[in-house]
Coordinates of C-alpha atoms in Angstrom, one line a residue:
Chain P
M1 CA 30.1 2.8 -31.4
I2 CA 27.8 5.0 -33.6
R3 CA 25.0 2.5 -33.3
R4 CA 25.4 2.5 -29.5
L5 CA 25.5 6.3 -29.2
P6 CA 21.7 6.8 -29.1
W7 CA 21.5 4.2 -26.3
Y8 CA 24.2 5.9 -24.3
L9 CA 22.3 9.2 -24.7
A10 CA 19.0 7.5 -23.7
A11 CA 20.7 6.0 -20.6
L12 CA 22.2 9.4 -19.8
M13 CA 18.9 11.2 -20.0
L14 CA 17.2 8.6 -17.8
A15 CA 20.0 8.8 -15.2
G16 CA 19.7 12.6 -15.3
F17 CA 16.0 12.5 -14.7
Q18 CA 16.5 10.1 -11.8
L19 CA 19.1 12.4 -10.3
Y20 CA 16.7 15.3 -10.7
A21 CA 14.0 13.3 -8.8
L22 CA 16.5 12.5 -6.0
Y23 CA 17.5 16.2 -5.9
L24 CA 13.9 17.1 -5.3
A25 CA 13.6 14.4 -2.7
R26 CA 16.6 15.9 -0.8
N27 CA 15.0 19.4 -1.0
P28 CA 11.3 19.0 0.1
A29 CA 9.1 22.1 0.0
V30 CA 7.0 21.3 3.1
D31 CA 6.1 23.2 6.3
I32 CA 7.5 22.6 9.7
D33 CA 4.6 20.5 11.0
Y34 CA 4.9 18.1 8.0
R35 CA 8.6 17.9 8.5
N36 CA 8.4 17.2 12.2
Y37 CA 5.6 14.7 12.0
F38 CA 6.3 12.7 8.8
M39 CA 10.0 13.2 8.0
T40 CA 11.9 13.5 11.3
R41 CA 9.1 12.0 13.4
S42 CA 10.1 14.4 16.1
S43 CA 6.4 15.2 16.8
D44 CA 3.6 12.8 17.6
C45 CA 1.1 15.5 16.7
W46 CA -0.3 16.0 13.2
P47 CA -2.1 19.4 13.4
R48 CA -5.2 18.8 11.2
A49 CA -7.1 21.8 10.1
V50 CA -9.9 23.1 12.5
Q51 CA -12.7 25.1 11.0
D52 CA -15.1 25.5 14.0
V53 CA -15.6 28.6 16.1
A54 CA -15.9 28.3 19.9
V55 CA -18.6 30.1 21.8
I56 CA -17.5 31.7 25.0
G57 CA -19.2 30.1 28.0
Q58 CA -20.3 27.0 26.1
P59 CA -18.6 23.8 27.1
V60 CA -17.5 21.4 24.3
R61 CA -17.9 17.7 25.2
V62 CA -15.1 15.8 23.3
S63 CA -17.0 12.5 23.4
A64 CA -19.7 14.1 21.1
S65 CA -17.6 16.3 18.9
G66 CA -14.1 16.2 17.3
A67 CA -14.3 20.0 16.8
F68 CA -11.2 21.9 17.9
L69 CA -9.2 18.7 18.3
A70 CA -6.0 19.4 16.3
C71 CA -4.1 16.3 17.1
G72 CA -3.1 13.7 19.7
F73 CA -6.5 12.4 20.7
A74 CA -7.9 8.9 20.3
R75 CA -11.4 8.0 19.1
P76 CA -14.3 9.2 21.2
L77 CA -15.6 7.1 24.1
G78 CA -18.7 7.6 26.2
W79 CA -17.1 10.0 28.7
G80 CA -14.4 11.8 26.4
R81 CA -11.2 10.9 24.7
W82 CA -7.7 9.6 25.8
T83 CA -4.7 11.5 24.5
Q84 CA -2.2 9.7 22.3
G85 CA 1.6 10.1 22.4
N86 CA 3.5 12.9 24.2
E87 CA 1.4 15.8 23.1
A88 CA -2.2 16.6 22.3
R89 CA -3.4 19.9 20.9
L90 CA -6.6 21.9 20.7
R91 CA -6.9 24.7 18.2
L92 CA -9.5 27.3 19.3
R93 CA -11.0 30.1 17.2
F94 CA -13.4 32.5 18.9
T95 CA -14.8 36.0 18.6
P96 CA -12.1 38.4 19.8
T97 CA -12.9 40.2 23.0
T98 CA -11.3 42.7 25.4
E99 CA -12.4 40.7 28.5
P100 CA -10.0 38.4 30.2
L101 CA -10.6 34.7 29.4
V102 CA -9.7 31.4 31.0
F103 CA -9.4 28.0 29.3
R104 CA -11.3 25.6 31.6
F105 CA -11.0 21.8 31.1
A106 CA -12.1 18.6 32.9
A107 CA -9.9 15.6 32.8
I108 CA -9.1 12.2 34.3
A109 CA -6.1 9.9 34.2
R110 CA -5.4 6.2 34.4
A111 CA -2.7 6.9 36.9
P112 CA -1.2 10.1 38.4
V113 CA 0.4 12.1 35.7
A114 CA 2.1 15.5 35.4
V115 CA 0.7 17.6 32.5
E116 CA 2.2 20.7 31.1
V117 CA -0.4 23.0 29.6
L118 CA 1.0 25.3 26.9
V119 CA -0.8 28.3 25.4
N120 CA 0.6 29.2 22.0
G121 CA 3.7 27.1 22.6
I122 CA 4.5 28.7 26.0
I123 CA 4.1 26.7 29.3
A124 CA 1.2 28.3 31.1
Q125 CA 0.5 25.9 33.9
H126 CA 1.6 22.6 35.5
V127 CA -1.2 20.2 36.4
A128 CA -0.7 17.2 38.7
L129 CA -3.6 15.1 37.4
Q130 CA -5.0 12.3 39.7
P131 CA -7.1 9.3 38.5
Q132 CA -10.3 10.8 40.0
G133 CA -9.7 13.8 37.8
G134 CA -10.6 17.5 38.2
V135 CA -11.5 20.8 36.6
F136 CA -8.7 23.2 35.9
D137 CA -8.5 26.8 34.7
V138 CA -5.7 28.3 32.6
A139 CA -5.6 32.0 32.1
L140 CA -5.2 33.1 28.5
P141 CA -2.8 36.0 27.7
A142 CA -4.4 39.3 26.7
G143 CA -2.9 39.2 23.2
T144 CA -4.4 35.8 22.5
V145 CA -7.9 37.0 23.6
L146 CA -7.6 40.0 21.3
G147 CA -6.5 37.8 18.4
G148 CA -9.4 35.5 18.6
Q149 CA -7.4 32.2 18.3
T150 CA -5.1 30.1 20.4
V151 CA -3.5 26.7 20.5
I152 CA -3.7 24.8 23.8
A153 CA -1.3 21.9 24.1
F154 CA -1.1 19.2 26.8
R155 CA 2.4 17.8 27.0
F156 CA 3.5 14.7 28.9
A157 CA 6.7 13.0 29.7
E158 CA 7.9 9.9 27.7
E159 CA 5.9 6.8 28.6
A160 CA 3.5 8.8 30.8
P161 CA 0.0 7.4 31.1
P162 CA -2.6 9.2 28.9
M163 CA -4.9 12.0 30.1
G164 CA -8.6 11.6 29.5
L165 CA -10.1 14.9 28.3
Q166 CA -13.9 15.1 29.1
W167 CA -14.8 18.7 28.2
F168 CA -13.4 22.1 27.8
A169 CA -14.7 25.7 27.5
L170 CA -13.6 29.3 27.2
E171 CA -15.0 31.2 30.1
R172 CA -14.9 34.8 31.2
A173 CA -12.4 35.3 34.0
N174 CA -14.6 37.4 36.3
Chain H
M1 CA -2.6 -4.6 -40.0
S2 CA 1.0 -3.7 -39.8
A3 CA 3.7 -6.2 -40.7
A4 CA 5.2 -5.9 -37.3
L5 CA 1.9 -6.7 -35.6
T6 CA 1.3 -9.6 -38.0
R7 CA 4.8 -11.0 -37.2
R8 CA 4.1 -10.7 -33.5
L9 CA 0.8 -12.5 -33.7
E10 CA 2.3 -15.3 -35.8
A11 CA 5.1 -15.6 -33.2
F12 CA 2.5 -16.0 -30.4
A13 CA 0.0 -18.4 -31.9
P14 CA 1.1 -20.0 -35.1
A15 CA 1.3 -23.7 -34.8
R16 CA -0.2 -23.5 -31.3
G17 CA -3.3 -21.6 -32.3
G18 CA -5.7 -24.4 -31.5
E19 CA -3.9 -25.1 -28.2
F20 CA -4.1 -21.4 -27.3
A21 CA -7.8 -21.3 -28.1
R22 CA -8.5 -24.3 -25.9
F23 CA -6.4 -22.7 -23.1
A24 CA -8.3 -19.4 -23.5
G25 CA -11.6 -21.3 -23.2
F26 CA -10.3 -23.0 -20.0
V27 CA -9.4 -19.6 -18.6
L28 CA -12.8 -18.1 -19.3
L29 CA -14.5 -21.2 -17.9
C30 CA -12.5 -21.0 -14.7
F31 CA -13.2 -17.3 -14.3
A32 CA -16.9 -17.7 -15.0
A33 CA -17.1 -20.4 -12.4
S34 CA -15.2 -18.5 -9.8
R35 CA -17.2 -15.3 -10.3
A36 CA -20.4 -17.3 -10.0
L37 CA -19.0 -18.8 -6.8
H38 CA -18.3 -15.3 -5.5
Y39 CA -21.8 -14.2 -6.3
G40 CA -23.2 -17.3 -4.6
V41 CA -21.2 -16.6 -1.4
Y42 CA -22.5 -13.0 -1.5
L43 CA -26.1 -14.2 -1.8
W44 CA -25.6 -16.9 0.9
G45 CA -23.6 -14.7 3.3
A46 CA -25.0 -12.0 5.6
V47 CA -23.6 -8.9 4.0
P48 CA -24.1 -6.0 6.4
G49 CA -26.1 -2.9 5.4
G50 CA -27.8 -4.4 2.4
R51 CA -24.8 -3.5 0.2
S52 CA -24.8 -4.5 -3.5
F53 CA -22.4 -7.2 -4.8
A54 CA -20.0 -4.6 -6.1
Q55 CA -20.1 -2.6 -2.9
A56 CA -19.5 -5.7 -0.8
L57 CA -16.4 -6.4 -2.9
C58 CA -15.2 -2.9 -2.1
Q59 CA -13.5 -3.2 1.3
F60 CA -10.8 -1.2 3.1
D61 CA -8.2 0.2 0.6
C62 CA -10.7 0.0 -2.3
G63 CA -12.1 3.3 -1.0
W64 CA -8.6 4.9 -1.4
Y65 CA -8.3 3.6 -5.0
L66 CA -11.7 5.0 -5.9
H67 CA -11.0 8.3 -4.1
T68 CA -7.8 8.7 -6.1
A69 CA -9.4 7.6 -9.4
T70 CA -12.2 10.2 -9.0
H71 CA -10.4 13.1 -7.2
G72 CA -6.7 12.7 -7.9
Y73 CA -4.0 13.0 -5.3
D74 CA -4.7 14.8 -2.0
A75 CA -3.1 18.2 -1.3
A76 CA -2.9 17.5 2.4
P77 CA -3.6 14.6 4.9
H78 CA -7.2 14.4 6.0
A79 CA -8.2 10.8 6.8
H80 CA -7.9 8.4 9.8
D81 CA -8.6 9.4 13.4
A82 CA -5.5 11.5 13.6
G83 CA -6.2 13.2 10.3
D84 CA -2.8 12.2 9.1
A85 CA -3.6 9.8 6.2
A86 CA -3.4 10.8 2.5
N87 CA -3.5 8.8 -0.7
W88 CA 0.1 9.4 -1.6
A89 CA 0.9 5.9 -0.5
F90 CA -1.0 4.5 -3.4
F91 CA 1.0 4.5 -6.7
P92 CA -0.8 6.0 -9.6
L93 CA -1.0 3.4 -12.5
Y94 CA -4.0 1.4 -11.3
Q95 CA -6.1 4.4 -10.3
A96 CA -5.2 6.1 -13.6
L97 CA -6.5 3.0 -15.5
V98 CA -9.6 2.9 -13.4
A99 CA -10.3 6.5 -14.3
L100 CA -9.6 5.8 -18.0
V101 CA -11.9 2.7 -18.1
A102 CA -14.6 4.8 -16.3
A103 CA -14.3 7.6 -18.8
L104 CA -14.3 5.2 -21.8
T105 CA -17.3 3.1 -20.6
T106 CA -19.2 5.8 -18.6
L107 CA -19.4 3.3 -15.8
P108 CA -19.1 4.4 -12.2
A109 CA -15.5 4.1 -10.9
L110 CA -16.4 1.1 -8.7
L111 CA -17.7 -0.9 -11.6
A112 CA -15.0 0.3 -13.9
G113 CA -12.4 -0.9 -11.3
I114 CA -14.0 -4.3 -11.0
L115 CA -14.2 -4.7 -14.8
L116 CA -10.5 -3.6 -15.1
S117 CA -9.3 -6.0 -12.3
N118 CA -11.1 -8.9 -13.9
M119 CA -9.8 -8.1 -17.4
L120 CA -6.3 -7.9 -16.1
A121 CA -6.6 -11.1 -14.2
I122 CA -7.8 -12.9 -17.4
A123 CA -5.0 -11.3 -19.3
T124 CA -2.5 -12.6 -16.7
C125 CA -3.8 -16.1 -17.2
L126 CA -3.4 -15.7 -21.0
L127 CA 0.2 -14.6 -20.5
A128 CA 0.7 -17.9 -18.7
F129 CA 0.4 -19.6 -22.1
A130 CA 3.6 -17.9 -23.2
Y131 CA 5.4 -18.3 -19.9
F132 CA 4.9 -22.0 -18.9
D133 CA 6.3 -24.7 -21.1
S134 CA 4.1 -27.3 -19.4
A135 CA 0.3 -27.3 -20.3
A136 CA -0.5 -28.8 -16.8
A137 CA 1.4 -26.1 -14.9
R138 CA -0.3 -23.3 -16.8
R139 CA -3.7 -24.8 -16.1
Y140 CA -2.9 -25.0 -12.4
F141 CA -1.8 -21.4 -12.5
V142 CA -5.2 -20.5 -13.9
V143 CA -6.9 -22.5 -11.2
I144 CA -4.9 -20.7 -8.5
L145 CA -5.8 -17.3 -9.9
S146 CA -9.5 -18.3 -10.1
F147 CA -10.1 -20.2 -6.9
A148 CA -7.2 -20.0 -4.4
P149 CA -7.6 -18.3 -1.0
F150 CA -7.4 -14.5 -1.5
S151 CA -8.2 -14.8 -5.3
F152 CA -11.2 -12.5 -4.6
Y153 CA -8.8 -9.6 -4.6
L154 CA -8.7 -10.1 -8.4
N155 CA -12.4 -9.4 -8.4
A156 CA -12.1 -6.2 -6.4
V157 CA -10.7 -2.7 -6.8
Y158 CA -7.3 -3.6 -5.7
T159 CA -3.9 -3.5 -7.5
E160 CA -3.2 -7.2 -7.2
S161 CA -4.5 -8.0 -10.7
L162 CA -2.6 -5.2 -12.3
F163 CA 0.6 -6.2 -10.5
L164 CA 0.2 -9.9 -11.4
F165 CA -0.4 -8.9 -15.1
L166 CA 2.7 -6.7 -15.3
V167 CA 5.0 -9.1 -13.6
M168 CA 3.8 -12.0 -15.9
G169 CA 4.4 -9.7 -18.9
G170 CA 7.9 -8.8 -17.6
L171 CA 8.8 -12.5 -16.9
V172 CA 7.6 -13.5 -20.4
A173 CA 9.8 -10.8 -21.8
L174 CA 12.8 -11.9 -19.7
K175 CA 12.3 -15.5 -20.7
S176 CA 12.5 -14.6 -24.4
G177 CA 15.6 -12.4 -23.7
A178 CA 13.7 -9.2 -24.8
F179 CA 15.3 -7.0 -22.2
L180 CA 14.1 -3.7 -23.6
R181 CA 10.5 -4.9 -23.5
A182 CA 11.1 -6.2 -20.0
G183 CA 12.2 -2.6 -19.2
G184 CA 8.9 -1.4 -20.4
W185 CA 7.0 -3.8 -18.2
G186 CA 9.3 -2.8 -15.3
F187 CA 8.5 0.9 -15.9
L188 CA 4.8 0.1 -15.5
L189 CA 5.5 -2.0 -12.5
S190 CA 7.4 0.8 -10.8
A191 CA 4.4 3.1 -11.4
A192 CA 2.0 0.5 -10.0
R193 CA 3.5 -0.4 -6.6
P194 CA 6.6 0.6 -4.6
V195 CA 8.0 -3.0 -4.8
G196 CA 7.6 -2.9 -8.6
V197 CA 10.9 -1.1 -8.7
F198 CA 12.6 -4.3 -7.6
F199 CA 11.9 -5.9 -11.0
C200 CA 15.1 -4.3 -12.1
F201 CA 17.0 -6.9 -10.0
A202 CA 15.2 -9.7 -11.8
M203 CA 16.3 -8.1 -15.1
V204 CA 19.9 -7.9 -14.0
V205 CA 19.9 -11.5 -12.9
A206 CA 18.3 -12.6 -16.2
M207 CA 21.0 -10.6 -18.1
L208 CA 23.7 -12.2 -16.0
R209 CA 22.3 -15.6 -16.7
E210 CA 22.3 -14.9 -20.4
H211 CA 25.8 -13.6 -20.2
L212 CA 27.0 -16.8 -18.5
R213 CA 25.1 -19.0 -20.9
A214 CA 26.8 -17.3 -23.8
G215 CA 30.2 -18.3 -22.3
G216 CA 30.9 -15.1 -20.4
R217 CA 32.5 -15.0 -17.0
W218 CA 31.2 -13.6 -13.8
L219 CA 34.0 -11.0 -13.5
A220 CA 33.5 -9.9 -17.1
F221 CA 29.8 -9.1 -16.5
P222 CA 30.2 -5.4 -15.5
A223 CA 32.4 -4.7 -18.6
H224 CA 29.9 -6.6 -20.7
M225 CA 27.1 -4.3 -19.4
L226 CA 29.1 -1.2 -20.2
R227 CA 29.4 -2.3 -23.8
R228 CA 25.6 -2.8 -23.9
P229 CA 24.0 0.6 -23.4
D230 CA 20.7 -0.8 -24.5
L231 CA 20.7 -3.1 -21.5
I232 CA 21.6 -0.2 -19.2
T233 CA 18.8 1.9 -20.7
A234 CA 16.4 -1.0 -20.1
I235 CA 17.3 -1.2 -16.4
L236 CA 17.2 2.6 -15.9
F237 CA 13.8 2.8 -17.7
S238 CA 12.4 -0.1 -15.6
V239 CA 12.6 2.1 -12.4
S240 CA 11.6 5.4 -14.0
G241 CA 7.9 4.9 -13.0
L242 CA 8.9 5.4 -9.4
F243 CA 11.0 8.5 -10.2
G244 CA 8.2 10.0 -12.3
F245 CA 5.8 9.6 -9.3
M246 CA 8.4 11.2 -7.1
V247 CA 8.7 14.2 -9.3
Y248 CA 4.9 14.5 -9.5
L249 CA 4.6 14.3 -5.7
H250 CA 7.2 17.0 -5.2
W251 CA 5.4 19.4 -7.6
H252 CA 2.0 18.5 -6.2
M253 CA 2.5 18.7 -2.5
G254 CA 6.2 19.3 -1.9
D255 CA 7.6 15.9 -0.8
A256 CA 9.0 13.5 -3.4
F257 CA 9.1 10.8 -0.7
A258 CA 5.6 11.4 0.5
F259 CA 4.6 7.9 -0.6
S260 CA 7.0 6.6 2.1
H261 CA 6.6 9.2 4.7
V262 CA 2.8 9.0 4.8
Q263 CA 3.2 5.3 5.9
R264 CA 3.3 6.7 9.4
A265 CA -0.5 7.1 9.2
W266 CA -0.7 3.3 8.8
G267 CA 1.7 2.7 11.7
R268 CA 4.4 1.4 9.3
E269 CA 8.0 2.0 10.0
I270 CA 11.1 0.2 8.7
G271 CA 12.5 -2.5 11.0
N272 CA 14.2 -5.9 10.9
P273 CA 12.0 -8.2 8.8
L274 CA 13.2 -11.3 10.7
A275 CA 12.3 -9.7 14.0
V276 CA 8.8 -8.7 12.7
L277 CA 8.2 -12.2 11.5
W278 CA 9.5 -13.8 14.7
D279 CA 7.4 -11.5 16.9
A280 CA 4.3 -12.2 14.9
L281 CA 4.9 -16.0 15.0
G282 CA 5.0 -15.8 18.8
A283 CA 2.0 -13.4 19.1
N284 CA -0.4 -16.2 20.0
D285 CA -3.3 -14.1 18.7
L286 CA -4.9 -16.5 16.2
S287 CA -8.2 -16.2 18.1
L288 CA -8.3 -12.6 17.0
F289 CA -8.7 -13.7 13.4
L290 CA -11.7 -15.8 14.4
A291 CA -13.1 -12.8 16.2
R292 CA -12.9 -10.8 12.8
D293 CA -9.8 -8.8 13.8
H294 CA -6.2 -8.5 12.6
S295 CA -4.1 -11.5 13.8
R296 CA -0.3 -11.2 13.5
Q297 CA 0.1 -15.0 13.8
W298 CA -2.3 -15.6 10.9
C299 CA -0.3 -13.2 8.7
A300 CA 3.0 -14.8 9.9
A301 CA 1.7 -18.3 8.9
W302 CA 1.0 -17.1 5.4
T303 CA 4.3 -15.3 5.2
L304 CA 6.1 -18.6 5.9
L305 CA 4.1 -20.2 3.1
W306 CA 5.2 -17.4 0.7
F307 CA 8.8 -17.8 1.7
A308 CA 8.5 -21.6 1.2
L309 CA 7.2 -21.0 -2.3
A310 CA 10.2 -18.6 -2.9
G311 CA 12.3 -21.6 -1.8
V312 CA 10.7 -23.7 -4.5
L313 CA 11.8 -21.1 -7.1
A314 CA 15.3 -21.2 -5.7
A315 CA 15.4 -25.0 -5.8
R316 CA 14.4 -24.8 -9.5
R317 CA 17.1 -22.2 -10.1
M318 CA 14.5 -19.7 -11.3
W319 CA 16.7 -16.9 -10.0
P320 CA 15.0 -13.8 -11.6
E321 CA 11.6 -14.9 -10.3
C322 CA 13.1 -15.9 -6.9
I323 CA 15.0 -12.6 -6.4
F324 CA 12.0 -10.5 -7.3
A325 CA 9.7 -12.5 -5.0
V326 CA 12.0 -12.2 -2.1
F327 CA 12.2 -8.5 -2.5
C328 CA 8.4 -8.3 -2.7
L329 CA 8.2 -10.1 0.6
V330 CA 11.0 -8.8 2.6
V331 CA 10.5 -5.0 2.0
P332 CA 6.9 -4.8 3.2
L333 CA 7.6 -7.3 5.9
A334 CA 10.3 -4.9 7.2
T335 CA 7.5 -2.4 7.9
S336 CA 4.7 -4.7 9.3
I337 CA 3.3 -8.2 9.2
Q338 CA -0.1 -6.7 8.4
S339 CA -1.4 -7.4 4.8
M340 CA 1.4 -10.0 4.1
P341 CA -1.2 -12.7 3.0
R342 CA -2.5 -10.3 0.4
Y343 CA 0.9 -9.0 -0.6
G344 CA 2.1 -12.5 -1.2
F345 CA -0.8 -13.5 -3.3
G346 CA -0.1 -10.5 -5.6
V347 CA 3.5 -11.7 -6.4
A348 CA 3.2 -13.7 -9.6
P349 CA 6.4 -15.8 -9.1
L350 CA 5.0 -17.2 -5.9
L351 CA 1.8 -18.3 -7.7
I352 CA 4.0 -19.7 -10.5
A353 CA 5.8 -21.8 -7.8
A354 CA 2.5 -22.9 -6.4
A355 CA 1.4 -24.0 -9.9
L356 CA 4.7 -26.0 -10.2
V357 CA 4.1 -27.6 -6.9
L358 CA 0.6 -28.6 -7.9
E359 CA 2.0 -30.0 -11.2
R360 CA 4.3 -32.2 -9.2
L361 CA 1.5 -33.3 -6.9
S362 CA -0.8 -33.7 -10.0
P363 CA -4.2 -33.7 -8.2
G364 CA -5.9 -32.6 -11.5
P365 CA -7.3 -29.1 -12.1
L366 CA -10.8 -30.0 -11.0
R367 CA -9.8 -31.5 -7.7
A368 CA -7.3 -28.7 -7.1
G369 CA -10.0 -26.1 -7.9
L370 CA -12.5 -27.7 -5.5
V371 CA -10.0 -27.8 -2.6
L372 CA -8.8 -24.3 -3.2
A373 CA -12.3 -23.0 -3.5
A374 CA -13.3 -24.7 -0.3
L375 CA -10.5 -22.8 1.4
N376 CA -11.4 -19.6 -0.3
I377 CA -15.2 -19.6 0.5
P378 CA -14.9 -18.8 4.3
L379 CA -12.4 -16.0 3.6
L380 CA -14.6 -14.6 0.9
A381 CA -17.6 -14.6 3.3
M382 CA -15.4 -12.8 5.9
W383 CA -14.3 -10.3 3.2
F384 CA -17.9 -9.5 2.3
A385 CA -18.6 -9.0 6.1
G386 CA -15.7 -6.5 6.3
H387 CA -13.3 -8.7 8.3
G388 CA -10.5 -6.5 9.5
G389 CA -8.0 -9.3 9.4
L390 CA -8.1 -9.6 5.6
I391 CA -7.1 -6.0 4.8

């Protein structure tokens, strides 16, 4: 028994270490975006960091640039990008202003699709998008304009056809 | 030289010293020939972008291994179109060794990785001397590692060579009943790849086999294990590489299971392995492989071959090898059919089974090498050209 004791202690230490690792695994220290995307998979949208600053009045062609695309967009094609999954997000930073702004975007669809446009997580507009596409304006709340940043999300029903985003811009409302 | 080391060397090569020297010469000859063949295919093939031989060998995941070896683990996802990929999926041992070799030799990480992979592949072949009882089988094993389809992974910055080496080391230890040593190999295996952790099952089966051979009964095995804390320690130690990586990940980025969760970036999610295989067999997309794209049917055909080789192990009652091989196939298969040809080639027991089949067929090492090389050359040319179906 005495000769076995060090082995029992070694086994106990290893088991303790492994239980500690499992305890850590049960208690992750991650943010809500990571949890929703990687752990529960309740979101199709991984919000990657966006560093660029949008210039008011200057359209951004998404076929040429991935700037401001936070998540949910496929690779660029000649005319723009298709969305992927149930949600696609843009993260815009811009110089704060007191003037009212609108978010303007041009989009097409493979088939008629209903799109919810959310500004900072709140539904701002419902768009019935047709295959021939169109240009749409979404008013930005005054608080967003003063803060100099906003998250625009396009949300779709399950199994809905994707939306093709061609360009977008921040424009003065008047 | 310490007495212990002297005893170990004497145990390895005493009366068989000359035989071992001849075998080592055969290993080096095969590797020199195969690497010359790789270089010949590189010169003959149209490698895009004027890439060097080393760069042409570095395809797909190679970039992840080099990134990790030079920059360590990511703090946040950053790669792929969705920006959701990070290097947490890649277990640390191979990249750590690449970084070590680069530091010791002052070579760039790419060349250090290629050097490391080749050294480990040669060491795997040398371990075959201790594993195989039959001289013919061990020579076929060397021929397979040198010339078989997908053997070019052992000349690239990929974990296949390390995994093969560690599994061979572990199997040699199990064969000699050195379970504590096997636990050490298992520890390294579980730090090298996720499936390395399943070596613990091979250990348990080998312990059970020894218990039965010593006259023990099935039902008495749990009690026998409880009276042998050294064996329990060996088993627990064999999986500790994984747990160590989990603790590191938690303190580094907050999620101990990040190596599993980040698989989402590669579109992998746990499913029914039989359904995955069945769907892939019926995919009817073999033409995609010829068009340099990923073909599920191609991967499924290789998966069937790997399972057939696992069947050879079962038929020969090589249960520790068989159990480990089946785990190494079923677990990745449950997530996707993609990469199954490569995963199978990295499982040493399957290559052992292939060597035993060749021994039975006895075509001779030269003829076997020529046939295998002829099958490997087109794949190698595709690899140099960045063929997406070989990832």
